[in-house]
mmCIF file of C-alpha atoms and ligand atoms in Angstrom:
data_model
loop_
_atom_site.group_PDB
_atom_site.id
_atom_site.type_symbol
_atom_site.label_atom_id
_atom_site.label_comp_id
_atom_site.label_asym_id
_atom_site.label_seq_id
_atom_site.Cartn_x
_atom_site.Cartn_y
_atom_site.Cartn_z
ATOM 1 C CA MET A 1 -24.769 -6.379 -24.548
ATOM 2 C CA ASP A 2 -28.023 -4.730 -25.644
ATOM 3 C CA ARG A 3 -26.642 -2.477 -28.363
ATOM 4 C CA ILE A 4 -23.519 -3.562 -30.233
ATOM 5 C CA LEU A 5 -21.624 -1.435 -32.749
ATOM 6 C CA VAL A 6 -19.808 -3.643 -35.280
ATOM 7 C CA THR A 7 -17.253 -1.797 -37.404
ATOM 8 C CA GLY A 8 -16.460 -3.360 -40.778
ATOM 9 C CA GLY A 9 -19.692 -5.342 -40.575
ATOM 10 C CA ALA A 10 -20.098 -5.432 -44.370
ATOM 11 C CA GLY A 11 -16.776 -7.235 -44.824
ATOM 12 C CA PHE A 12 -16.037 -10.960 -44.961
ATOM 13 C CA ILE A 13 -15.700 -11.702 -41.230
ATOM 14 C CA GLY A 14 -17.647 -8.683 -39.951
ATOM 15 C CA SER A 15 -20.793 -9.753 -41.833
ATOM 16 C CA ASN A 16 -20.398 -13.279 -40.458
ATOM 17 C CA ILE A 17 -20.430 -12.013 -36.877
ATOM 18 C CA VAL A 18 -23.462 -9.832 -37.521
ATOM 19 C CA HIS A 19 -25.392 -12.995 -38.518
ATOM 20 C CA HIS A 20 -23.881 -14.794 -35.501
ATOM 21 C CA LEU A 21 -24.893 -12.042 -33.046
ATOM 22 C CA ILE A 22 -28.447 -11.954 -34.401
ATOM 23 C CA ALA A 23 -28.728 -15.749 -34.108
ATOM 24 C CA HIS A 24 -27.118 -16.131 -30.679
ATOM 25 C CA THR A 25 -27.947 -12.934 -28.723
ATOM 26 C CA ASP A 26 -30.884 -10.532 -28.303
ATOM 27 C CA ALA A 27 -28.742 -7.504 -29.123
ATOM 28 C CA HIS A 28 -29.481 -4.730 -31.594
ATOM 29 C CA VAL A 29 -26.534 -4.405 -33.994
ATOM 30 C CA THR A 30 -25.407 -1.219 -35.725
ATOM 31 C CA VAL A 31 -22.919 -1.766 -38.539
ATOM 32 C CA LEU A 32 -20.493 1.068 -39.270
ATOM 33 C CA ASP A 33 -18.794 0.463 -42.615
ATOM 34 C CA LYS A 34 -17.218 2.718 -45.219
ATOM 35 C CA LEU A 35 -18.193 0.269 -47.981
ATOM 36 C CA THR A 36 -14.741 0.054 -49.540
ATOM 37 C CA TYR A 37 -14.019 -2.288 -52.453
ATOM 38 C CA ALA A 38 -13.900 -5.130 -49.864
ATOM 39 C CA ALA A 39 -17.466 -4.677 -48.603
ATOM 40 C CA SER A 40 -20.445 -6.663 -49.790
ATOM 41 C CA LEU A 41 -23.989 -5.641 -48.892
ATOM 42 C CA GLU A 42 -25.231 -9.001 -50.197
ATOM 43 C CA SER A 43 -23.523 -10.652 -47.224
ATOM 44 C CA LEU A 44 -25.925 -8.790 -44.897
ATOM 45 C CA ALA A 45 -29.094 -9.793 -46.773
ATOM 46 C CA GLY A 46 -31.936 -11.442 -44.878
ATOM 47 C CA LEU A 47 -31.211 -9.906 -41.476
ATOM 48 C CA PRO A 48 -34.158 -8.512 -39.448
ATOM 49 C CA SER A 49 -34.479 -4.778 -40.133
ATOM 50 C CA ASP A 50 -35.675 -4.077 -36.561
ATOM 51 C CA ARG A 51 -32.420 -5.483 -35.142
ATOM 52 C CA VAL A 52 -29.760 -4.471 -37.676
ATOM 53 C CA GLU A 53 -28.954 -0.977 -38.918
ATOM 54 C CA LEU A 54 -26.270 -0.004 -41.437
ATOM 55 C CA VAL A 55 -24.460 3.319 -41.158
ATOM 56 C CA VAL A 56 -22.121 4.120 -44.041
ATOM 57 C CA GLY A 57 -19.136 6.013 -42.686
ATOM 58 C CA ASP A 58 -15.441 6.104 -41.881
ATOM 59 C CA ILE A 59 -14.049 4.909 -38.531
ATOM 60 C CA ALA A 60 -11.351 7.584 -38.783
ATOM 61 C CA GLU A 61 -13.950 10.399 -38.606
ATOM 62 C CA PRO A 62 -14.611 11.449 -34.972
ATOM 63 C CA ASP A 63 -17.908 13.118 -35.886
ATOM 64 C CA VAL A 64 -19.195 9.852 -37.375
ATOM 65 C CA VAL A 65 -17.824 7.589 -34.660
ATOM 66 C CA GLY A 66 -18.692 9.640 -31.538
ATOM 67 C CA PRO A 67 -22.521 9.503 -31.649
ATOM 68 C CA LEU A 68 -22.543 5.819 -32.684
ATOM 69 C CA VAL A 69 -20.243 4.774 -29.826
ATOM 70 C CA ARG A 70 -22.342 6.825 -27.381
ATOM 71 C CA GLU A 71 -25.509 4.966 -28.477
ATOM 72 C CA ALA A 72 -23.859 1.522 -28.120
ATOM 73 C CA ASP A 73 -22.828 -0.320 -24.963
ATOM 74 C CA THR A 74 -20.265 -2.528 -26.745
ATOM 75 C CA VAL A 75 -17.986 -1.865 -29.729
ATOM 76 C CA VAL A 76 -16.660 -4.807 -31.752
ATOM 77 C CA HIS A 77 -13.979 -3.523 -34.093
ATOM 78 C CA PHE A 78 -13.425 -5.454 -37.345
ATOM 79 C CA ALA A 79 -12.988 -2.593 -39.848
ATOM 80 C CA ALA A 80 -9.586 -2.629 -41.506
ATOM 81 C CA GLU A 81 -7.679 -2.645 -44.718
ATOM 82 C CA SER A 82 -6.959 -6.367 -44.648
ATOM 83 C CA HIS A 83 -4.871 -7.478 -47.645
ATOM 84 C CA ASN A 84 -1.084 -7.789 -47.387
ATOM 85 C CA ASP A 85 -0.424 -7.485 -51.133
ATOM 86 C CA ASN A 86 -2.332 -4.171 -51.254
ATOM 87 C CA SER A 87 -0.348 -2.837 -48.302
ATOM 88 C CA LEU A 88 2.863 -3.450 -50.251
ATOM 89 C CA GLU A 89 1.503 -1.426 -53.181
ATOM 90 C CA ASP A 90 0.096 1.483 -51.132
ATOM 91 C CA PRO A 91 0.350 1.570 -47.324
ATOM 92 C CA VAL A 92 -1.518 4.884 -46.965
ATOM 93 C CA PRO A 93 -5.076 3.545 -46.388
ATOM 94 C CA PHE A 94 -3.664 0.936 -43.978
ATOM 95 C CA ILE A 95 -2.163 3.623 -41.762
ATOM 96 C CA ARG A 96 -5.299 5.745 -41.880
ATOM 97 C CA THR A 97 -7.893 3.032 -41.262
ATOM 98 C CA ASN A 98 -5.980 0.569 -39.100
ATOM 99 C CA LEU A 99 -4.119 3.095 -36.940
ATOM 100 C CA VAL A 100 -6.012 6.414 -37.095
ATOM 101 C CA GLY A 101 -9.360 4.597 -37.301
ATOM 102 C CA THR A 102 -8.630 2.437 -34.259
ATOM 103 C CA PHE A 103 -7.360 5.487 -32.362
ATOM 104 C CA THR A 104 -10.572 7.368 -33.209
ATOM 105 C CA LEU A 105 -12.728 4.507 -31.923
ATOM 106 C CA LEU A 106 -10.651 4.149 -28.758
ATOM 107 C CA GLU A 107 -11.032 7.827 -27.948
ATOM 108 C CA ALA A 108 -14.815 7.571 -28.377
ATOM 109 C CA ALA A 109 -14.974 4.395 -26.244
ATOM 110 C CA ARG A 110 -12.910 6.139 -23.556
ATOM 111 C CA ALA A 111 -15.094 9.251 -23.637
ATOM 112 C CA HIS A 112 -18.300 7.214 -23.222
ATOM 113 C CA GLY A 113 -16.930 4.388 -21.020
ATOM 114 C CA ARG A 114 -17.812 1.651 -23.499
ATOM 115 C CA ARG A 115 -16.720 -2.030 -23.633
ATOM 116 C CA PHE A 116 -14.367 -2.509 -26.595
ATOM 117 C CA HIS A 117 -13.250 -5.629 -28.445
ATOM 118 C CA HIS A 118 -10.434 -5.304 -30.961
ATOM 119 C CA VAL A 119 -10.161 -7.906 -33.726
ATOM 120 C CA SER A 120 -6.549 -8.510 -34.686
ATOM 121 C CA THR A 121 -4.405 -11.083 -36.422
ATOM 122 C CA ASP A 122 -1.731 -13.696 -35.761
ATOM 123 C CA GLU A 123 0.462 -11.784 -38.246
ATOM 124 C CA VAL A 124 1.420 -9.336 -35.494
ATOM 125 C CA TYR A 125 3.748 -12.094 -34.224
ATOM 126 C CA GLY A 126 5.690 -12.318 -37.505
ATOM 127 C CA ASP A 127 6.384 -15.829 -38.755
ATOM 128 C CA LEU A 128 7.781 -19.237 -37.766
ATOM 129 C CA GLU A 129 10.174 -21.577 -39.549
ATOM 130 C CA LEU A 130 8.564 -24.566 -41.279
ATOM 131 C CA ASP A 131 10.340 -27.009 -38.941
ATOM 132 C CA ASP A 132 9.793 -25.022 -35.717
ATOM 133 C CA SER A 133 7.904 -27.060 -33.099
ATOM 134 C CA GLN A 134 6.641 -23.817 -31.509
ATOM 135 C CA ARG A 135 3.323 -22.168 -32.216
ATOM 136 C CA PHE A 136 2.329 -18.569 -31.437
ATOM 137 C CA THR A 137 0.985 -17.930 -27.931
ATOM 138 C CA GLU A 138 -0.262 -14.756 -26.248
ATOM 139 C CA ASP A 139 3.313 -14.291 -24.939
ATOM 140 C CA SER A 140 5.017 -14.392 -28.358
ATOM 141 C CA PRO A 141 6.908 -11.173 -29.173
ATOM 142 C CA TYR A 142 5.413 -8.695 -31.647
ATOM 143 C CA ARG A 143 7.436 -8.922 -34.881
ATOM 144 C CA PRO A 144 5.245 -7.843 -37.834
ATOM 145 C CA SER A 145 6.603 -8.109 -41.403
ATOM 146 C CA SER A 146 4.346 -6.147 -43.768
ATOM 147 C CA PRO A 147 2.770 -2.680 -43.719
ATOM 148 C CA TYR A 148 -0.574 -4.446 -43.067
ATOM 149 C CA SER A 149 0.660 -6.492 -40.113
ATOM 150 C CA ALA A 150 2.654 -3.559 -38.722
ATOM 151 C CA SER A 151 -0.484 -1.401 -38.824
ATOM 152 C CA LYS A 152 -2.432 -4.127 -36.990
ATOM 153 C CA ALA A 153 0.378 -4.514 -34.433
ATOM 154 C CA GLY A 154 0.335 -0.732 -33.906
ATOM 155 C CA SER A 155 -3.424 -0.813 -33.374
ATOM 156 C CA ASP A 156 -3.017 -3.608 -30.785
ATOM 157 C CA HIS A 157 -0.495 -1.454 -28.927
ATOM 158 C CA LEU A 158 -2.937 1.456 -28.917
ATOM 159 C CA VAL A 159 -5.633 -0.774 -27.391
ATOM 160 C CA ARG A 160 -3.201 -2.061 -24.741
ATOM 161 C CA ALA A 161 -2.151 1.508 -23.877
ATOM 162 C CA TRP A 162 -5.802 2.616 -23.549
ATOM 163 C CA ILE A 163 -6.440 -0.336 -21.214
ATOM 164 C CA ARG A 164 -3.459 0.410 -19.000
ATOM 165 C CA SER A 165 -3.447 4.214 -19.043
ATOM 166 C CA PHE A 166 -7.179 4.938 -19.143
ATOM 167 C CA GLY A 167 -8.738 1.763 -17.724
ATOM 168 C CA LEU A 168 -10.612 1.062 -20.977
ATOM 169 C CA ARG A 169 -12.650 -2.156 -20.653
ATOM 170 C CA ALA A 170 -11.145 -3.866 -23.684
ATOM 171 C CA THR A 171 -10.085 -7.270 -25.001
ATOM 172 C CA ILE A 172 -8.093 -8.294 -28.099
ATOM 173 C CA SER A 173 -8.313 -11.420 -30.262
ATOM 174 C CA CYS A 174 -5.590 -12.464 -32.715
ATOM 175 C CA CYS A 175 -6.940 -14.965 -35.225
ATOM 176 C CA SER A 176 -5.317 -17.042 -37.946
ATOM 177 C CA ASN A 177 -6.312 -17.220 -41.645
ATOM 178 C CA ASN A 178 -10.082 -17.341 -42.148
ATOM 179 C CA TYR A 179 -11.881 -19.103 -44.980
ATOM 180 C CA GLY A 180 -15.571 -19.491 -45.864
ATOM 181 C CA PRO A 181 -18.371 -17.857 -47.883
ATOM 182 C CA TRP A 182 -18.231 -14.180 -48.889
ATOM 183 C CA GLN A 183 -14.416 -13.890 -48.752
ATOM 184 C CA HIS A 184 -13.132 -11.350 -51.267
ATOM 185 C CA LEU A 185 -11.651 -12.806 -54.461
ATOM 186 C CA GLU A 186 -8.278 -11.176 -53.832
ATOM 187 C CA LYS A 187 -7.622 -13.656 -50.996
ATOM 188 C CA PHE A 188 -5.870 -16.962 -51.592
ATOM 189 C CA ILE A 189 -8.651 -19.579 -51.488
ATOM 190 C CA PRO A 190 -11.346 -17.602 -53.402
ATOM 191 C CA ARG A 191 -8.781 -16.547 -56.001
ATOM 192 C CA GLN A 192 -7.603 -20.098 -56.666
ATOM 193 C CA VAL A 193 -11.111 -21.610 -56.652
ATOM 194 C CA THR A 194 -12.396 -19.055 -59.167
ATOM 195 C CA GLU A 195 -9.285 -19.393 -61.335
ATOM 196 C CA VAL A 196 -9.887 -23.154 -61.561
ATOM 197 C CA ILE A 197 -13.608 -22.597 -62.277
ATOM 198 C CA ASP A 198 -12.481 -20.372 -65.165
ATOM 199 C CA GLY A 199 -10.224 -23.148 -66.482
ATOM 200 C CA ARG A 200 -6.943 -21.468 -65.526
ATOM 201 C CA ARG A 201 -4.076 -22.664 -63.328
ATOM 202 C CA PRO A 202 -3.742 -21.648 -59.650
ATOM 203 C CA ARG A 203 -0.794 -19.360 -58.911
ATOM 204 C CA LEU A 204 1.494 -20.019 -55.974
ATOM 205 C CA TYR A 205 3.888 -17.399 -54.666
ATOM 206 C CA GLY A 206 7.508 -18.538 -54.374
ATOM 207 C CA ASP A 207 7.888 -22.272 -53.718
ATOM 208 C CA GLY A 208 4.319 -22.684 -52.404
ATOM 209 C CA ARG A 209 5.542 -24.229 -49.133
ATOM 210 C CA ASN A 210 4.394 -21.304 -46.932
ATOM 211 C CA VAL A 211 2.007 -22.528 -44.230
ATOM 212 C CA ARG A 212 -1.184 -20.880 -43.017
ATOM 213 C CA ASP A 213 -3.338 -22.043 -40.071
ATOM 214 C CA TRP A 214 -6.874 -22.109 -41.503
ATOM 215 C CA ILE A 215 -10.040 -21.505 -39.467
ATOM 216 C CA HIS A 216 -13.629 -21.272 -40.706
ATOM 217 C CA THR A 217 -15.075 -17.801 -40.277
ATOM 218 C CA ASP A 218 -18.043 -19.252 -38.287
ATOM 219 C CA ASP A 219 -15.519 -20.404 -35.677
ATOM 220 C CA HIS A 220 -13.877 -16.966 -35.581
ATOM 221 C CA SER A 221 -17.304 -15.444 -34.879
ATOM 222 C CA SER A 222 -18.093 -17.900 -32.065
ATOM 223 C CA ALA A 223 -14.675 -17.149 -30.530
ATOM 224 C CA VAL A 224 -15.307 -13.389 -30.555
ATOM 225 C CA LEU A 225 -18.737 -13.903 -28.952
ATOM 226 C CA ALA A 226 -17.159 -16.129 -26.258
ATOM 227 C CA ILE A 227 -14.655 -13.340 -25.500
ATOM 228 C CA LEU A 228 -17.417 -10.714 -25.381
ATOM 229 C CA GLU A 229 -19.447 -12.862 -22.984
ATOM 230 C CA ARG A 230 -16.747 -14.447 -20.831
ATOM 231 C CA GLY A 231 -13.370 -12.860 -21.653
ATOM 232 C CA ALA A 232 -11.333 -11.164 -18.942
ATOM 233 C CA ILE A 233 -10.926 -7.408 -19.414
ATOM 234 C CA GLY A 234 -7.406 -6.475 -20.500
ATOM 235 C CA GLU A 235 -6.635 -9.916 -21.945
ATOM 236 C CA THR A 236 -5.575 -11.031 -25.428
ATOM 237 C CA TYR A 237 -6.816 -14.371 -26.813
ATOM 238 C CA LEU A 238 -5.356 -16.261 -29.775
ATOM 239 C CA VAL A 239 -7.961 -17.865 -32.040
ATOM 240 C CA GLY A 240 -7.117 -20.899 -34.171
ATOM 241 C CA ALA A 241 -8.481 -24.312 -35.165
ATOM 242 C CA ASP A 242 -5.345 -26.439 -35.738
ATOM 243 C CA GLY A 243 -5.663 -26.049 -39.508
ATOM 244 C CA GLU A 244 -2.031 -25.791 -40.612
ATOM 245 C CA ARG A 245 -1.652 -26.515 -44.337
ATOM 246 C CA SER A 246 0.929 -25.452 -46.923
ATOM 247 C CA ASN A 247 -0.377 -23.343 -49.812
ATOM 248 C CA LEU A 248 0.601 -26.227 -52.097
ATOM 249 C CA GLU A 249 -1.601 -28.654 -50.124
ATOM 250 C CA VAL A 250 -4.584 -26.276 -50.308
ATOM 251 C CA VAL A 251 -4.235 -25.718 -54.052
ATOM 252 C CA ARG A 252 -3.902 -29.456 -54.692
ATOM 253 C CA ALA A 253 -7.124 -30.087 -52.735
ATOM 254 C CA ILE A 254 -8.896 -27.464 -54.879
ATOM 255 C CA LEU A 255 -7.574 -29.032 -58.111
ATOM 256 C CA ARG A 256 -8.661 -32.524 -56.924
ATOM 257 C CA HIS A 257 -12.162 -31.206 -56.218
ATOM 258 C CA PHE A 258 -12.518 -30.176 -59.888
ATOM 259 C CA GLY A 259 -10.910 -33.363 -61.248
ATOM 260 C CA ARG A 260 -7.838 -31.495 -62.476
ATOM 261 C CA SER A 261 -4.220 -32.661 -62.289
ATOM 262 C CA GLU A 262 -2.573 -31.781 -58.979
ATOM 263 C CA ASP A 263 0.439 -30.487 -60.912
ATOM 264 C CA ASP A 264 -1.608 -27.931 -62.846
ATOM 265 C CA ILE A 265 0.038 -25.030 -60.975
ATOM 266 C CA ASP A 266 2.002 -21.911 -61.924
ATOM 267 C CA PHE A 267 4.689 -20.727 -59.514
ATOM 268 C CA VAL A 268 4.890 -16.923 -59.681
ATOM 269 C CA ARG A 269 6.856 -14.023 -58.212
ATOM 270 C CA ASP A 270 7.033 -14.287 -54.426
ATOM 271 C CA ARG A 271 5.445 -11.701 -52.110
ATOM 272 C CA PRO A 272 8.206 -9.411 -50.740
ATOM 273 C CA GLY A 273 8.775 -10.214 -47.054
ATOM 274 C CA HIS A 274 6.446 -13.234 -47.377
ATOM 275 C CA ASP A 275 5.833 -14.771 -43.922
ATOM 276 C CA ARG A 276 6.836 -18.432 -43.973
ATOM 277 C CA ARG A 277 4.511 -20.033 -41.455
ATOM 278 C CA TYR A 278 1.757 -19.101 -39.004
ATOM 279 C CA ALA A 279 0.609 -21.502 -36.275
ATOM 280 C CA ILE A 280 -1.698 -20.761 -33.349
ATOM 281 C CA ASP A 281 -1.839 -22.294 -29.877
ATOM 282 C CA SER A 282 -5.411 -21.433 -28.847
ATOM 283 C CA GLY A 283 -5.151 -23.214 -25.482
ATOM 284 C CA LYS A 284 -5.961 -20.098 -23.438
ATOM 285 C CA LEU A 285 -9.256 -19.548 -25.304
ATOM 286 C CA ARG A 286 -10.196 -23.240 -25.217
ATOM 287 C CA SER A 287 -9.417 -23.960 -21.577
ATOM 288 C CA GLY A 288 -10.179 -20.495 -20.181
ATOM 289 C CA LEU A 289 -13.436 -19.737 -22.015
ATOM 290 C CA ASP A 290 -14.514 -23.272 -23.027
ATOM 291 C CA TRP A 291 -14.473 -22.327 -26.732
ATOM 292 C CA HIS A 292 -14.115 -25.037 -29.378
ATOM 293 C CA PRO A 293 -14.250 -24.834 -33.187
ATOM 294 C CA ILE A 294 -17.151 -26.601 -34.922
ATOM 295 C CA HIS A 295 -15.370 -26.837 -38.307
ATOM 296 C CA SER A 296 -12.409 -28.855 -37.036
ATOM 297 C CA ASP A 297 -12.179 -30.809 -40.343
ATOM 298 C CA PHE A 298 -10.469 -28.340 -42.726
ATOM 299 C CA GLU A 299 -10.920 -30.558 -45.812
ATOM 300 C CA ALA A 300 -14.706 -30.725 -45.236
ATOM 301 C CA GLY A 301 -14.882 -26.954 -44.658
ATOM 302 C CA LEU A 302 -12.854 -26.322 -47.810
ATOM 303 C CA GLN A 303 -15.144 -28.556 -49.920
ATOM 304 C CA ALA A 304 -18.225 -26.678 -48.650
ATOM 305 C CA THR A 305 -16.531 -23.352 -49.377
ATOM 306 C CA ILE A 306 -15.609 -24.420 -52.916
ATOM 307 C CA GLU A 307 -19.231 -25.455 -53.473
ATOM 308 C CA TRP A 308 -20.386 -22.056 -52.177
ATOM 309 C CA TYR A 309 -18.247 -20.274 -54.802
ATOM 310 C CA VAL A 310 -19.557 -22.608 -57.518
ATOM 311 C CA ALA A 311 -23.149 -21.793 -56.487
ATOM 312 C CA ASN A 312 -22.576 -18.033 -56.054
ATOM 313 C CA GLU A 313 -20.911 -17.034 -59.288
ATOM 314 C CA ALA A 314 -23.404 -14.153 -59.667
ATOM 315 C CA TRP A 315 -21.800 -12.563 -56.587
ATOM 316 C CA TRP A 316 -18.137 -12.948 -57.502
ATOM 317 C CA ARG A 317 -18.167 -12.717 -61.296
ATOM 318 C CA PRO A 318 -18.502 -8.889 -61.484
ATOM 319 C CA ARG A 319 -15.440 -8.544 -59.206
ATOM 320 C CA LYS A 320 -13.179 -11.062 -60.924
ATOM 321 C CA ASP A 321 -11.632 -9.093 -63.810
ATOM 322 C CA ALA A 322 -10.495 -6.185 -61.639
ATOM 323 C CA VAL A 323 -8.822 -8.532 -59.140
ATOM 324 C CA GLU A 324 -6.957 -10.453 -61.864
ATOM 325 C CA ALA A 325 -5.926 -7.226 -63.608
ATOM 326 C CA SER A 326 -4.274 -5.995 -60.433
ATOM 327 C CA TYR A 327 -2.481 -9.332 -59.903
ATOM 328 C CA ALA A 328 -1.351 -9.348 -63.541
ATOM 329 C CA ALA A 329 0.157 -5.874 -63.065
ATOM 330 C CA ARG A 330 2.226 -7.302 -60.184
ATOM 331 C CA GLY A 331 3.340 -10.344 -62.181
ATOM 332 C CA GLN A 332 1.347 -12.647 -59.912
HETATM 333 P P1 NAD B 1 -12.409 -7.350 -45.293
HETATM 334 O O1 NAD B 1 -11.367 -6.619 -46.059
HETATM 335 O O2 NAD B 1 -13.185 -8.432 -45.946
HETATM 336 O O3 NAD B 1 -13.496 -6.309 -44.728
HETATM 337 C C1 NAD B 1 -13.124 -5.099 -44.132
HETATM 338 C C2 NAD B 1 -14.381 -4.240 -43.977
HETATM 339 O O4 NAD B 1 -13.982 -3.014 -43.325
HETATM 340 C C3 NAD B 1 -15.012 -3.848 -45.312
HETATM 341 O O5 NAD B 1 -16.412 -4.017 -45.247
HETATM 342 C C4 NAD B 1 -14.645 -2.380 -45.471
HETATM 343 O O6 NAD B 1 -15.597 -1.630 -46.210
HETATM 344 C C5 NAD B 1 -14.566 -1.925 -44.025
HETATM 345 N N1 NAD B 1 -13.699 -0.746 -43.864
HETATM 346 C C6 NAD B 1 -12.437 -0.572 -44.354
HETATM 347 N N2 NAD B 1 -11.985 0.642 -44.037
HETATM 348 C C7 NAD B 1 -12.947 1.244 -43.305
HETATM 349 C C8 NAD B 1 -13.057 2.509 -42.676
HETATM 350 N N3 NAD B 1 -12.077 3.417 -42.730
HETATM 351 N N4 NAD B 1 -14.201 2.783 -41.988
HETATM 352 C C9 NAD B 1 -15.213 1.893 -41.938
HETATM 353 N N5 NAD B 1 -15.173 0.688 -42.525
HETATM 354 C C10 NAD B 1 -14.051 0.372 -43.201
HETATM 355 O O7 NAD B 1 -11.689 -7.858 -43.983
HETATM 356 P P2 NAD B 1 -11.854 -9.244 -43.191
HETATM 357 O O8 NAD B 1 -11.024 -10.278 -43.843
HETATM 358 O O9 NAD B 1 -13.297 -9.487 -42.951
HETATM 359 O O10 NAD B 1 -11.127 -8.858 -41.815
HETATM 360 C C11 NAD B 1 -11.872 -8.224 -40.772
HETATM 361 C C12 NAD B 1 -10.957 -8.002 -39.586
HETATM 362 O O11 NAD B 1 -10.442 -9.235 -39.134
HETATM 363 C C13 NAD B 1 -9.742 -7.113 -39.891
HETATM 364 O O12 NAD B 1 -9.512 -6.292 -38.760
HETATM 365 C C14 NAD B 1 -8.604 -8.093 -40.083
HETATM 366 O O13 NAD B 1 -7.372 -7.521 -39.734
HETATM 367 C C15 NAD B 1 -9.013 -9.177 -39.093
HETATM 368 N N6 NAD B 1 -8.521 -10.533 -39.406
HETATM 369 C C16 NAD B 1 -8.741 -11.076 -40.637
HETATM 370 C C17 NAD B 1 -8.331 -12.388 -40.884
HETATM 371 C C18 NAD B 1 -8.557 -13.040 -42.237
HETATM 372 O O14 NAD B 1 -8.099 -14.151 -42.441
HETATM 373 N N7 NAD B 1 -9.271 -12.421 -43.167
HETATM 374 C C19 NAD B 1 -7.686 -13.127 -39.877
HETATM 375 C C20 NAD B 1 -7.464 -12.518 -38.629
HETATM 376 C C21 NAD B 1 -7.909 -11.224 -38.393
HETATM 377 O O1 DAU B 2 -3.178 -14.748 -40.686
HETATM 378 C C1 DAU B 2 -4.253 -13.874 -40.697
HETATM 379 C C2 DAU B 2 -4.224 -13.034 -41.960
HETATM 380 O O2 DAU B 2 -4.590 -13.902 -43.024
HETATM 381 C C3 DAU B 2 -5.163 -11.832 -41.900
HETATM 382 O O3 DAU B 2 -4.702 -10.944 -40.905
HETATM 383 C C4 DAU B 2 -5.226 -11.107 -43.251
HETATM 384 O O4 DAU B 2 -6.197 -10.077 -43.202
HETATM 385 C C5 DAU B 2 -5.617 -12.117 -44.314
HETATM 386 O O5 DAU B 2 -5.604 -11.505 -45.584
HETATM 387 C C6 DAU B 2 -4.652 -13.306 -44.314
HETATM 388 O O6 DAU B 2 -3.325 -12.878 -44.717
HETATM 389 P P1 DAU B 2 -2.423 -13.763 -45.737
HETATM 390 O O7 DAU B 2 -1.453 -12.838 -46.361
HETATM 391 O O8 DAU B 2 -1.940 -14.994 -45.049
HETATM 392 O O9 DAU B 2 -3.585 -14.225 -46.766
HETATM 393 P P2 DAU B 2 -3.655 -14.299 -48.373
HETATM 394 O O10 DAU B 2 -4.983 -14.874 -48.689
HETATM 395 O O11 DAU B 2 -3.257 -13.027 -49.010
HETATM 396 O O12 DAU B 2 -2.525 -15.383 -48.717
HETATM 397 C C7 DAU B 2 -2.496 -16.660 -48.089
HETATM 398 C C8 DAU B 2 -1.215 -17.364 -48.548
HETATM 399 O O13 DAU B 2 -1.316 -17.670 -49.936
HETATM 400 C C9 DAU B 2 0.046 -16.529 -48.404
HETATM 401 O O14 DAU B 2 1.119 -17.391 -48.073
HETATM 402 C C10 DAU B 2 0.255 -15.933 -49.807
HETATM 403 C C11 DAU B 2 -0.241 -17.057 -50.687
HETATM 404 N N1 DAU B 2 -0.814 -16.692 -52.004
HETATM 405 C C12 DAU B 2 -1.800 -15.747 -52.047
HETATM 406 C C13 DAU B 2 -2.397 -15.434 -53.252
HETATM 407 C C14 DAU B 2 -3.504 -14.403 -53.308
HETATM 408 C C15 DAU B 2 -0.395 -17.363 -53.159
HETATM 409 O O15 DAU B 2 0.507 -18.233 -53.099
HETATM 410 N N2 DAU B 2 -1.001 -17.059 -54.341
HETATM 411 C C16 DAU B 2 -1.995 -16.125 -54.442
HETATM 412 O O16 DAU B 2 -2.508 -15.899 -55.549
#
C-alpha cells in the first residue's frame, strides 16, 4: 500500500480514514471527491501536502476514474450518497453514484489489476425485530428496505461478481451507524445536538424505539485499515462495536448533557419503510483480524461528540438552516 486512492475522502467517514492512513501508514493518499453538499474540506485541514492530494471529480466518470486508479495500487471506496431520507425524496443520485459509480471504479480496478476495498453498510441486511436475539452476520440474507440501502446492496453484488467472475482482489466491509466529529447535520445525532443547542426540541420519527448499533468513526477507520492489511481477498467483514441504543435513549442522553428535561421531545412523522433495528455481530473481524474498537463506551464517545459540536459551531452553523428547511418540508 504505497499509493491509496480514497473515494469520498472529503465526507464524514472518508476524511476520518484519510487522517488515519496518514497517521498509521507511510502511504501517499489521493482523495477523489465530487464535493457534494455532504463534503467538507475543513475535515481535511492540517494534512501534509506532500502525502495527500485532492482531486475533485465524479466516480461515475470513466475518464476521471481511469488515470487515478492506474496511478494507485489500492482503491478504498467510500464515496456514496449516504442519507436514507434523501433517497426517499429523490433516488436518482443514489443510483448514479452508488451503482454506476461503483461499477465505474470496478471496471478501472479490473483493467489495472488493483486491490479494491468496498465500504458498505449493515442496512443491506434489512432490519431485525426489537426482541430478536439474533444479530446480523456475514451470512445474513440481503434484504434492503430503502432506495439508499438497495443501491448499496446492489453495489455489494457488483463487487462480489467482479471478485468471482474476474478475480478482482477485493474485500467488503459492512458497518453499523457511525458517530463522531464532522458528521453532516442531516444525520440523527448532529441534528439533535444542534437542535438542543438552538433551544429547540429533538424530533423522533415514529415511536422513537428504533434501535441503531453505534460505532465511533475512528473505530470504523481502524477496521478498514485492518481489512486492507490483513483481510482475506474475496471476504466480507461486518464492523460494529456493540453500541445498540434506541433513538429515544440517545436523545435523552443528549438532553441530559444540556440539563434539559428528558421528556422535551417531539414525535414526528415516521420515515416510510423505517428499519426497526440494526445489530452487528463483528466476531469474524475481531477473532479473524484481531480488530477491537477503542471507543467501546458509547456514552463517553457521545459526550465527546456533543462537546465537539458545541466547540465547532462555526463549521455547522452555515449549514443548519438549509437542513432544517428540508426537514420542515417533509413534516419532520
Ligand atoms: P457522507 O455523505 O458524509 O460523504 C460522502 C462523500 O462522498 C462526500 O464527500 C461526497 O462529496 C462524496 N461523493 C458523493 N457522490 C460522489 C461522486 N459521484 N463522486 C465522488 N464523490 C462523491 O458519507 P459517510 O457517512 O461518510 O459515508 C461514507 C461511506 O460509508 C458510504 O459509502 C456509506 O454508505 C458508508 N457507511 C456509512 C455509515 C454511516 O453511519 N454514516 C455506516 C456504514 C457505512
Ligand atoms: O447503519 C448504517 C447507516 O447508518 C449508514 O449506511 C447510513 O449512511 C447512515 O446515514 C445511517 O443510516 P440511518 O438511516 O440509520 O441514520 P440516520 O442518522 O438518518 O437516522 C438514525 C435513526 O434516527 C433512524 O432510526 C432514523 C432516526 N431519526 C433520524 C433523524 C434525522 C429520527 O428519529 N429523527 C431525526 O431527526
